[in-house]
C-alpha positions as a LaTeX table, in Angstrom:
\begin{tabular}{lrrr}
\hline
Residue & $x$ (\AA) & $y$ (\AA) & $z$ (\AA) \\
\hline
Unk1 & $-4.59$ & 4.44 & 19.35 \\
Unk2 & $-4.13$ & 8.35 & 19.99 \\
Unk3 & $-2.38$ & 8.63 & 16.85 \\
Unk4 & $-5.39$ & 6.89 & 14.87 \\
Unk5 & $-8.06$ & 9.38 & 16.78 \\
Unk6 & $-6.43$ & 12.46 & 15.94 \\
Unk7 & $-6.12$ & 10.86 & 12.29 \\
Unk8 & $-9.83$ & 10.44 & 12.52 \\
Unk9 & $-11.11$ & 13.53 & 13.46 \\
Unk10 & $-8.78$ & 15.26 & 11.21 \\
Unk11 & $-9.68$ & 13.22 & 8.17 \\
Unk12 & $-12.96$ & 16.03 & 7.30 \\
Unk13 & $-10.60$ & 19.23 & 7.75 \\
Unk14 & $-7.88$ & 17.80 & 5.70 \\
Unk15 & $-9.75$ & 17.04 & 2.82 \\
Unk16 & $-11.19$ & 20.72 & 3.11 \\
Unk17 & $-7.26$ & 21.82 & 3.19 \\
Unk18 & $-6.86$ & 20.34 & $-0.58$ \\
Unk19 & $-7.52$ & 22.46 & $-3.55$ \\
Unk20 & $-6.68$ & 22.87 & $-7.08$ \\
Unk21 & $-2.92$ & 24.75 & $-7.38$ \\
Unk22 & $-1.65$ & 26.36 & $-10.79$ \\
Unk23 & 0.92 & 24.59 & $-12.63$ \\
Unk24 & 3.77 & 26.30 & $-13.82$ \\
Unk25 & 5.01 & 25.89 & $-17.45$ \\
Unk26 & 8.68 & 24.59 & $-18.18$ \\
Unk27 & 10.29 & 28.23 & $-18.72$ \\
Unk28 & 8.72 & 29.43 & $-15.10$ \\
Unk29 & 10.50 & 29.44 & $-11.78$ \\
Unk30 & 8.49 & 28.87 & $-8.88$ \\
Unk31 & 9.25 & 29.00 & $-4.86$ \\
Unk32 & 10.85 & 26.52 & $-2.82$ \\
Unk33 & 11.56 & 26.79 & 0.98 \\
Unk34 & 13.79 & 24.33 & 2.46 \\
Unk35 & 13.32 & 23.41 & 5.99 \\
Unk36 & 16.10 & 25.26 & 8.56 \\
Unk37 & 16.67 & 26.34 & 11.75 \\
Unk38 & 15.48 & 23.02 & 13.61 \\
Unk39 & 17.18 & 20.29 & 15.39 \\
Unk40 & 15.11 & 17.42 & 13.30 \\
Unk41 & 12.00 & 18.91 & 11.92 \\
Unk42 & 9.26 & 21.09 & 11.91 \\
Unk43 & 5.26 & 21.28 & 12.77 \\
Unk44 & 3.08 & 22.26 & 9.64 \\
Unk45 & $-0.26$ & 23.57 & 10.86 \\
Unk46 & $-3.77$ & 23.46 & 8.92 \\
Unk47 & $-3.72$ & 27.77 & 9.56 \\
Unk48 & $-1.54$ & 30.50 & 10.28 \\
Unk49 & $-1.32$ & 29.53 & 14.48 \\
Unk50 & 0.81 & 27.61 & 16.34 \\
Unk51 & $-2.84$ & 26.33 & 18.25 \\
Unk52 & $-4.29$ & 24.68 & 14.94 \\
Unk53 & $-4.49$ & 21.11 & 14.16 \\
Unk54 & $-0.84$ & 19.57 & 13.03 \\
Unk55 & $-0.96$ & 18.18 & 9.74 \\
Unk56 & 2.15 & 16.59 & 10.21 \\
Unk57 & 5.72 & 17.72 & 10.47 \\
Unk58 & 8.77 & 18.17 & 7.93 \\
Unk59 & 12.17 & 17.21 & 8.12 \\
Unk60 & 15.34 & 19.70 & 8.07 \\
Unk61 & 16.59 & 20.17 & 4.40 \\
Unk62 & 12.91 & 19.00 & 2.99 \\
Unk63 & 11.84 & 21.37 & 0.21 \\
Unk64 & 8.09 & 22.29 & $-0.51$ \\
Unk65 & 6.38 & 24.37 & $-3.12$ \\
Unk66 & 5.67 & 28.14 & $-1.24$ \\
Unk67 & 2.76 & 29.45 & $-2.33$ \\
Unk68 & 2.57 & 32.51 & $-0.48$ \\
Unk69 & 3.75 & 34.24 & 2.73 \\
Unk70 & 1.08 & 35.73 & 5.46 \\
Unk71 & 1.57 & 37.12 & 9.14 \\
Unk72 & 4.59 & 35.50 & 9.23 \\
Unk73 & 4.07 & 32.17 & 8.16 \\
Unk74 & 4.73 & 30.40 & 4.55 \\
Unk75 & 1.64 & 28.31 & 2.62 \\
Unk76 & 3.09 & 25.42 & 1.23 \\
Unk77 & 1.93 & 22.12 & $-1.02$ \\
Unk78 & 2.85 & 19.19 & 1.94 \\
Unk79 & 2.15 & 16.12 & 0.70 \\
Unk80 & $-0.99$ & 16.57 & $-1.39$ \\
Unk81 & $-2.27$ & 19.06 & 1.21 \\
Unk82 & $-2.51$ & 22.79 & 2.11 \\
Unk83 & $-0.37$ & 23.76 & 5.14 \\
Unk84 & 1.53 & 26.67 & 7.22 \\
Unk85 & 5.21 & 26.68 & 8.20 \\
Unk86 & 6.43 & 29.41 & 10.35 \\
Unk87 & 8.24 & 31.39 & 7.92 \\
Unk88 & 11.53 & 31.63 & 10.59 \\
Unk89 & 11.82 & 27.66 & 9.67 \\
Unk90 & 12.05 & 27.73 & 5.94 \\
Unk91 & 14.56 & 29.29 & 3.44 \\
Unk92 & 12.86 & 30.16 & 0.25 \\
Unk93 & 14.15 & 30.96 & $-3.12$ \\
Unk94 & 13.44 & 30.67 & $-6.28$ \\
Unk95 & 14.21 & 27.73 & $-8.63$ \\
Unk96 & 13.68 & 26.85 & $-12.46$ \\
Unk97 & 11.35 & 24.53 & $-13.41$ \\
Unk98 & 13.26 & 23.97 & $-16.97$ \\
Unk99 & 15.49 & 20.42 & $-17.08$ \\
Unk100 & 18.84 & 22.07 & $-17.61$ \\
Unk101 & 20.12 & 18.41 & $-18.39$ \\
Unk102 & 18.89 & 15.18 & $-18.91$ \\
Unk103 & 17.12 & 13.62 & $-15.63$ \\
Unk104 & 17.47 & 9.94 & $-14.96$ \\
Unk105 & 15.24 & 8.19 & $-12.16$ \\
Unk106 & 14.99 & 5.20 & $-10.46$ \\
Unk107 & 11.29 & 4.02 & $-10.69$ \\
Unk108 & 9.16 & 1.55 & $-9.62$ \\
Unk109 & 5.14 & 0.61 & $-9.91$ \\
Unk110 & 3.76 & $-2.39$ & $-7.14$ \\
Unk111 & $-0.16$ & $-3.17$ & $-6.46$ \\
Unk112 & 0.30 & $-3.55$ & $-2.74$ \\
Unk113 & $-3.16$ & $-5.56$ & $-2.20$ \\
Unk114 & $-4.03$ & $-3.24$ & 0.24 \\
Unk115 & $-0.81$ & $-4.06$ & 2.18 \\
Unk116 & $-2.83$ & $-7.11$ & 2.97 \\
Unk117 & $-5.32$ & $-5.22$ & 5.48 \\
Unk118 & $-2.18$ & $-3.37$ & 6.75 \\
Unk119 & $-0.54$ & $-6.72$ & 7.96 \\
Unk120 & 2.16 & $-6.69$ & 5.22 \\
Unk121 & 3.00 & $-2.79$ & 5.41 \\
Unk122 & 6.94 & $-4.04$ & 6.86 \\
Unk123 & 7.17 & $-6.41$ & 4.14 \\
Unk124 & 6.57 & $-4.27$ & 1.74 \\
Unk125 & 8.50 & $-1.56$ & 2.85 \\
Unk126 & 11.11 & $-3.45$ & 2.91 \\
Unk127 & 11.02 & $-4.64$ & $-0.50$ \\
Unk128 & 10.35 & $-1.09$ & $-1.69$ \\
Unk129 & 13.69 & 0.00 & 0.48 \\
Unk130 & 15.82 & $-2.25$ & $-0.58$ \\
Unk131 & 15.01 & $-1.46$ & $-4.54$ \\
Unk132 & 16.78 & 1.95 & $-3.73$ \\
Unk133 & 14.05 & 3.53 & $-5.76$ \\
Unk134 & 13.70 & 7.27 & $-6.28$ \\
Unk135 & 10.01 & 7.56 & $-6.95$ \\
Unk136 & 7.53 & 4.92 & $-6.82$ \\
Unk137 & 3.55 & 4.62 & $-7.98$ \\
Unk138 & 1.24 & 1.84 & $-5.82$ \\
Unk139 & $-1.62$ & 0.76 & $-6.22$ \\
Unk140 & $-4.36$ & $-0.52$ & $-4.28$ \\
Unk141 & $-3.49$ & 1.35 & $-0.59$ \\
Unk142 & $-6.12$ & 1.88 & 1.55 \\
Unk143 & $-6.42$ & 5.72 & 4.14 \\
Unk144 & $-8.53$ & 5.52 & 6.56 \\
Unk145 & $-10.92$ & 2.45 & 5.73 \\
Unk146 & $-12.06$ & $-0.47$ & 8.57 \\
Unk147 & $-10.80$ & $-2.82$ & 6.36 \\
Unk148 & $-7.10$ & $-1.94$ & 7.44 \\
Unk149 & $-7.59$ & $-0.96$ & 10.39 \\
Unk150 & $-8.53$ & 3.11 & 10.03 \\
Unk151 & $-4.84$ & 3.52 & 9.59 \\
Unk152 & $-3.35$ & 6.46 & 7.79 \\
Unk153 & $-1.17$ & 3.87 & 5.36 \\
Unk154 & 0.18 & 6.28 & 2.72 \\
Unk155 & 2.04 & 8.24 & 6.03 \\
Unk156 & 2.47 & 5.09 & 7.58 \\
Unk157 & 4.22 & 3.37 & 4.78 \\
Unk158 & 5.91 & 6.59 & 3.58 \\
Unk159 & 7.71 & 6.51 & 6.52 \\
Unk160 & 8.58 & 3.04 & 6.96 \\
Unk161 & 10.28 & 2.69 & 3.51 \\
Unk162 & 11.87 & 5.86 & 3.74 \\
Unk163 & 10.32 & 8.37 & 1.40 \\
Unk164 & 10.05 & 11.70 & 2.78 \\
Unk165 & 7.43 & 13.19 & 0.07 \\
Unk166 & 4.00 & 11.44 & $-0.70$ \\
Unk167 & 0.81 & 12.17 & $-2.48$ \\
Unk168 & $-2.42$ & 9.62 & $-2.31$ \\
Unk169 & $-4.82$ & 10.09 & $-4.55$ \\
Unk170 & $-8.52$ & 8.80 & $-3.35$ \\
Unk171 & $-10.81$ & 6.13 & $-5.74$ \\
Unk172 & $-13.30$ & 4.68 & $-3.83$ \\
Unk173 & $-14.94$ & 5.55 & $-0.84$ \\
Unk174 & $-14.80$ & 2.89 & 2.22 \\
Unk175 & $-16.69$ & 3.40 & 5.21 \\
Unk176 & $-15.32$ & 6.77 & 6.01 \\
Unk177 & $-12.45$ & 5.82 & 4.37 \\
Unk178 & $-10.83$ & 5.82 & 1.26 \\
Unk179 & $-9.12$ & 3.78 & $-1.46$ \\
Unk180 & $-6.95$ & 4.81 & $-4.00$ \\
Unk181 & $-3.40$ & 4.74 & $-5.47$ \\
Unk182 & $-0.08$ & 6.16 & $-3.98$ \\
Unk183 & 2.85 & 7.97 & $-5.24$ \\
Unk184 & 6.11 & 7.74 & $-2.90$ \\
Unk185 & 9.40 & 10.08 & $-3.71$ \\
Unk186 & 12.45 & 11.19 & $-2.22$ \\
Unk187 & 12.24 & 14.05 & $-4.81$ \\
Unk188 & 10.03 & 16.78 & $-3.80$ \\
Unk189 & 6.99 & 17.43 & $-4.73$ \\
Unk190 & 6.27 & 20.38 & $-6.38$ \\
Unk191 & 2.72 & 19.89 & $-7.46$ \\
Unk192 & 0.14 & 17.41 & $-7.05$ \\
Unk193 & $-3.51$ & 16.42 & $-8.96$ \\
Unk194 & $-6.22$ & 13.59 & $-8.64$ \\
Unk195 & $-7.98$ & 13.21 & $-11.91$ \\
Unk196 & $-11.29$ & 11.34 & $-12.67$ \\
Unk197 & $-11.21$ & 8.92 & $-15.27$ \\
Unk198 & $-14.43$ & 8.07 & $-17.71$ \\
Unk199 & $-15.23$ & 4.91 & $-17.08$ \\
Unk200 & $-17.56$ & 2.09 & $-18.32$ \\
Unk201 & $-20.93$ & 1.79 & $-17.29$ \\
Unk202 & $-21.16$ & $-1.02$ & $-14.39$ \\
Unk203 & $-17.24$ & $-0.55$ & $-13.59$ \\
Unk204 & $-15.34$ & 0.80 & $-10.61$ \\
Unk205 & $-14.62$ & 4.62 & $-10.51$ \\
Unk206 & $-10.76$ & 5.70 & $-11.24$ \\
Unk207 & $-8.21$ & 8.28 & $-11.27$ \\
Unk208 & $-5.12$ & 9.21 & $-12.44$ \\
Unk209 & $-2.80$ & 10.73 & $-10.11$ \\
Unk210 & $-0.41$ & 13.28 & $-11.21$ \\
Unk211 & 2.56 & 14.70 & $-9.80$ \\
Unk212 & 5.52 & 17.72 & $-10.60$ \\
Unk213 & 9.12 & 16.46 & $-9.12$ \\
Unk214 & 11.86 & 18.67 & $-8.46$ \\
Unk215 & 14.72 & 17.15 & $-9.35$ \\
Unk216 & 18.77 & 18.26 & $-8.85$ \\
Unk217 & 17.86 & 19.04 & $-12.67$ \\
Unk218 & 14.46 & 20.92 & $-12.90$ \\
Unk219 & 11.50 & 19.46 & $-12.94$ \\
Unk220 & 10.33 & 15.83 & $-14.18$ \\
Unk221 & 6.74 & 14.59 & $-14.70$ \\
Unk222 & 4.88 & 12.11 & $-13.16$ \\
Unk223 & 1.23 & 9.60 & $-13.38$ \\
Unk224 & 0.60 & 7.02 & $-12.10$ \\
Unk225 & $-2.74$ & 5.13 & $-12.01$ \\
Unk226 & $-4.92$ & 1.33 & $-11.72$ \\
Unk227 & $-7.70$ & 1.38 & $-14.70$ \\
Unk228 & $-10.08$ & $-0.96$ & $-15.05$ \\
Unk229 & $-10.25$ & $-4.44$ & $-15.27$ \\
Unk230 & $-13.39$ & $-6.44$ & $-17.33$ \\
Unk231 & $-13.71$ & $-6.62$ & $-21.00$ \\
Unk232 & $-11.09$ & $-4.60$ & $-23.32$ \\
Unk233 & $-13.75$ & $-2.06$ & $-24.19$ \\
Unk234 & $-14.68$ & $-1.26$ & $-20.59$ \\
Unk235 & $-10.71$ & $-0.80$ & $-20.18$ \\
Unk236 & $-10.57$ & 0.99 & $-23.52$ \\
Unk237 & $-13.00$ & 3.74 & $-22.03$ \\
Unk238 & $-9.99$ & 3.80 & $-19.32$ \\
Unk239 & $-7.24$ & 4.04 & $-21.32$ \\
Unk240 & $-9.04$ & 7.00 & $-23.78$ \\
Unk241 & $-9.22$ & 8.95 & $-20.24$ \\
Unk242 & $-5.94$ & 8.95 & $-19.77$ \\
Unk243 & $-4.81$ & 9.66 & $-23.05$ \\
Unk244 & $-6.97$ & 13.09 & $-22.81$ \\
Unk245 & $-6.21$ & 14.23 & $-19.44$ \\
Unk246 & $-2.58$ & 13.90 & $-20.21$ \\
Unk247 & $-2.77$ & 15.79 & $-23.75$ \\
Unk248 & $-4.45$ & 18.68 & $-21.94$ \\
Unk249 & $-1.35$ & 19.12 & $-20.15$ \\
Unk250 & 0.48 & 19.75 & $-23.23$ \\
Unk251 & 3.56 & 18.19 & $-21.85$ \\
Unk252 & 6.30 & 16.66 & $-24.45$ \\
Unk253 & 7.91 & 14.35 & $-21.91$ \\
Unk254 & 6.25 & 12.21 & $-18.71$ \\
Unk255 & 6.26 & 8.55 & $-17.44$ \\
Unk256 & 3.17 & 6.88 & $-15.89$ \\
Unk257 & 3.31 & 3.95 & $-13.92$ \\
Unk258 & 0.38 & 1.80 & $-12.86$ \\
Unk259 & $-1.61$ & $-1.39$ & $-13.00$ \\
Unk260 & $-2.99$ & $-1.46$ & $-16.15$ \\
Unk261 & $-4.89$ & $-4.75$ & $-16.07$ \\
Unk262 & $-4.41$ & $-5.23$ & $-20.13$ \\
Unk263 & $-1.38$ & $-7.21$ & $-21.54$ \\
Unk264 & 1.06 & $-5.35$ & $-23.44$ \\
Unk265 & $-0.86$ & $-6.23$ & $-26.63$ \\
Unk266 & $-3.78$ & $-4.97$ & $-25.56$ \\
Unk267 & $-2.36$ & $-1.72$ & $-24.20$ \\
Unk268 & $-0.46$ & $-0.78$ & $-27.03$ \\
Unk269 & $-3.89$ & $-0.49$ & $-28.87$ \\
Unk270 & $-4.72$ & 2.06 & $-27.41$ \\
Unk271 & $-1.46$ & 4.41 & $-26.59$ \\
Unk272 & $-1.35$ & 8.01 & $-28.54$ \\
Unk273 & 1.45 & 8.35 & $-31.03$ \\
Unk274 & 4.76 & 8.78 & $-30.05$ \\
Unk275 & 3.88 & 6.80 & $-26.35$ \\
Unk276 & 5.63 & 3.44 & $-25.23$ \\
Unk277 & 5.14 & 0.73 & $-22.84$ \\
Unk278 & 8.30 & $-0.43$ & $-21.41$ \\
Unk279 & 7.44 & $-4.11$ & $-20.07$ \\
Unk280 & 6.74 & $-6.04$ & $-22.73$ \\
Unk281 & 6.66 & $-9.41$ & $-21.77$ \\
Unk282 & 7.88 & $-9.81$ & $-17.77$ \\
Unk283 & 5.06 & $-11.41$ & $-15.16$ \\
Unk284 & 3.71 & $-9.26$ & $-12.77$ \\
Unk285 & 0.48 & $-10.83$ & $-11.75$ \\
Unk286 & 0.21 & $-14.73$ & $-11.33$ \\
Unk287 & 2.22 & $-17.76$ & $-10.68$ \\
Unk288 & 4.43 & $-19.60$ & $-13.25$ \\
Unk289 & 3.03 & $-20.42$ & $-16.33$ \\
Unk290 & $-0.37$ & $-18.34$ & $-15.87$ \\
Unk291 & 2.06 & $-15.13$ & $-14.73$ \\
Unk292 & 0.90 & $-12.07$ & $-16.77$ \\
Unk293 & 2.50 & $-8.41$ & $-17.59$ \\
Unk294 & $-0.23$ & $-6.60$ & $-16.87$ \\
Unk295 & 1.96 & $-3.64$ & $-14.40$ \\
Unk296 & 3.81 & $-0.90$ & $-16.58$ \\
Unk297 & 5.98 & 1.68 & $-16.85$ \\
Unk298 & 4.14 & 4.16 & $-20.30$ \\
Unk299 & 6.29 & 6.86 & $-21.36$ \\
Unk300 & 6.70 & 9.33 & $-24.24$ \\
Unk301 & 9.15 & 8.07 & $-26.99$ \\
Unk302 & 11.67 & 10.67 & $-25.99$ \\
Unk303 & 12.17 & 9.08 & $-22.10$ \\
Unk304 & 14.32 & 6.33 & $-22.15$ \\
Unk305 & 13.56 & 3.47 & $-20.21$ \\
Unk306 & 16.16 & 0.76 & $-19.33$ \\
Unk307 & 17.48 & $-2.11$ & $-17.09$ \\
Unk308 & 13.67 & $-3.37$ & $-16.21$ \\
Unk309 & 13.34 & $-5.88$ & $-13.69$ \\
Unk310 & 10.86 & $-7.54$ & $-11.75$ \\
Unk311 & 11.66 & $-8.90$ & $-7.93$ \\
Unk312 & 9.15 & $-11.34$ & $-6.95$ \\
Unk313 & 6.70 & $-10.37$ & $-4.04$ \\
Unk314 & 3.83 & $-12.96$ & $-5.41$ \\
Unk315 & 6.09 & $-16.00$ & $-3.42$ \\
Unk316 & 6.15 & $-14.89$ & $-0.66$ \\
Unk317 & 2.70 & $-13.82$ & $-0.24$ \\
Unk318 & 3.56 & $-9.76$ & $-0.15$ \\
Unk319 & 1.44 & $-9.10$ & $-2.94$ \\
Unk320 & $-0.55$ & $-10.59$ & $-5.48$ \\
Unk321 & 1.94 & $-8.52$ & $-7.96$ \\
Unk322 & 5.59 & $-8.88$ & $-8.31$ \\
Unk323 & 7.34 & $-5.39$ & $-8.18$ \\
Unk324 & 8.65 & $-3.67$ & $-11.49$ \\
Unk325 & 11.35 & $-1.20$ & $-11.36$ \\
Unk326 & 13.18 & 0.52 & $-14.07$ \\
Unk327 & 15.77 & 3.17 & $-14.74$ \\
Unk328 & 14.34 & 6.32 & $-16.67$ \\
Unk329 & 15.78 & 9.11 & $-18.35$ \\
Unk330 & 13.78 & 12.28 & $-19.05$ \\
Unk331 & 15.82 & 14.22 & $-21.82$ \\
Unk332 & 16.43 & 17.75 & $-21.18$ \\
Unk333 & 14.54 & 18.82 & $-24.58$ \\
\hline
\end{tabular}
């Protein structure tokens, strides 16, 4: 109950704490400070005191983006948010952003339902945990909303499946809450955006989440996103969203995961040249016969994408989507 108070009342600053960062171009090196000097972890503060609200606390040998260093303390990207480490508890250097070799992943892309009003958060977990994924985009998780209790689910279930970065990106509004999709990694993140997608007239609002991963090669790029469901126009207007917030980026190699809510027929209508779906005909929504693939892994022609599998979570009553994972490889060039 403490736990969910301070959550609360922190809810209004923390959103405050989030603003736009720079990204950095392949070529560019930016700063990382790895977490020393502590037994098991430590506190990252909303400001530059050791009296200021805790925004939560990292792990020895974590790495985070450092943005800049002031009266003794380091701003960092943690988790999606602003924050301040005491600069005697990080180790910062620089690191290239360039692959210098191929980068293969471990990903995966679930709808969680919600985690079933927070009821199925071990289940799922456990599911995600035992897929032995590196990165992961879900869909459907609630922060903060009565529906689920007011629970902080994005920490909550970061924590429980293991994942020691995290970034949520908010839909919907919920009663002081919020509703959106989640992106779990054991890779750090380096940079993190919510988008806004166009959508139809009469149809939910929805984003496209967007994250920068340092991996043991460089850096690998990340969406993941839930577009709209309805007629295929309305989910055209969707899928044309995407497609331009993702060309703006000018990047020549990314993933996205997501519930697309189109069959593979449908989506491939709409995908830019050179960009691939990956499941083309495995269920991920519905029960025997009437079982559609309507979750997907998109990627650029050059990532390779390989030993896709889906491990039921529809049966027993964890979701109302099975769970996709696949192995990807993000060429170097």
């Amino acid at each position: 109950m403490k736990r969910r108070i301070i959550t609360i009342l922190l809810a209004a600053l923390l959103a405050l704490t989030s603003v736009p960062l720079p990204t950095f171009a392949a070529s560019e090196t930016v700063q990382v400070g790895t977490v020393v000097n502590v037994r098991k972890n430590v506190n990252v503060r909303t400001r530059t005191s050791a009296d200021a609200a805790l925004l939560g606390v990292a792990d020895k040998g974590n790495k985070y983006t450092v943005l800049e260093k002031t009266s003794g303390w380091y701003k960092v990207l943690f988790n999606g948010q602003i924050g301040y480490i005491k600069s005697d508890y990080l180790s910062v250097k620089k690191v290239k952003t360039a692959l210098s070799k191929d980068a293969t992943l471990k990903v995966g892309s679930f709808n969680v339902h919600a985690l079933g009003g927070g009821k199925k958060v071990d289940e799922v977990a456990k599911l995600i945990h035992a897929a032995k994924l590196d990165v992961i985009g879900l869909q459907e998780v609630d922060w903060l909303a009565p529906r689920s209790g007011r629970e902080d689910w994005p920490q909550i279930l970061a924590e429980k499946a293991g994942f020691p970065y995290y970034y949520f990106s908010p839909i919907l509004n919920m009663s002081g809450g919020k509703y959106g999709t989640l992106i779990l990694s054991k890779q750090p993140i380096l940079y993190a955006e919510t988008m806004s997608l166009s959508v139809a007239r009469g149809t939910e609002a929805r984003a496209l989440g967007y994250v920068q991963l340092l991996t043991s090669k460089g850096v690998v790029h990340m969406f993941n996103t839930h577009t709209s469901n309805g007629s295929e126009s309305q989910k055209a207007v969707c899928f044309r969203a995407i497609n331009d917030k993702i060309k703006a980026k000018g990047l020549s190699a990314y993933f996205i995961t997501g519930d697309f809510n189109a069959s593979p027929e449908v989506l491939a209508r709409y995908l830019p040249k050179g960009v691939r779906l990956a499941n083309e005909k495995l269920p991920t929504f519905g029960s025997g016969g009437n079982g559609r693939a309507i979750d997907n892994i998109v990627h650029t022609s050059n990532v390779k994408v390989s030993k896709l599998k889906v491990t039921d979570a529809i049966g027993p009553r964890i979701s109302d989507h099975n769970l996709l994972t696949a192995t990807v490889k993000i060429p170097r060039k």
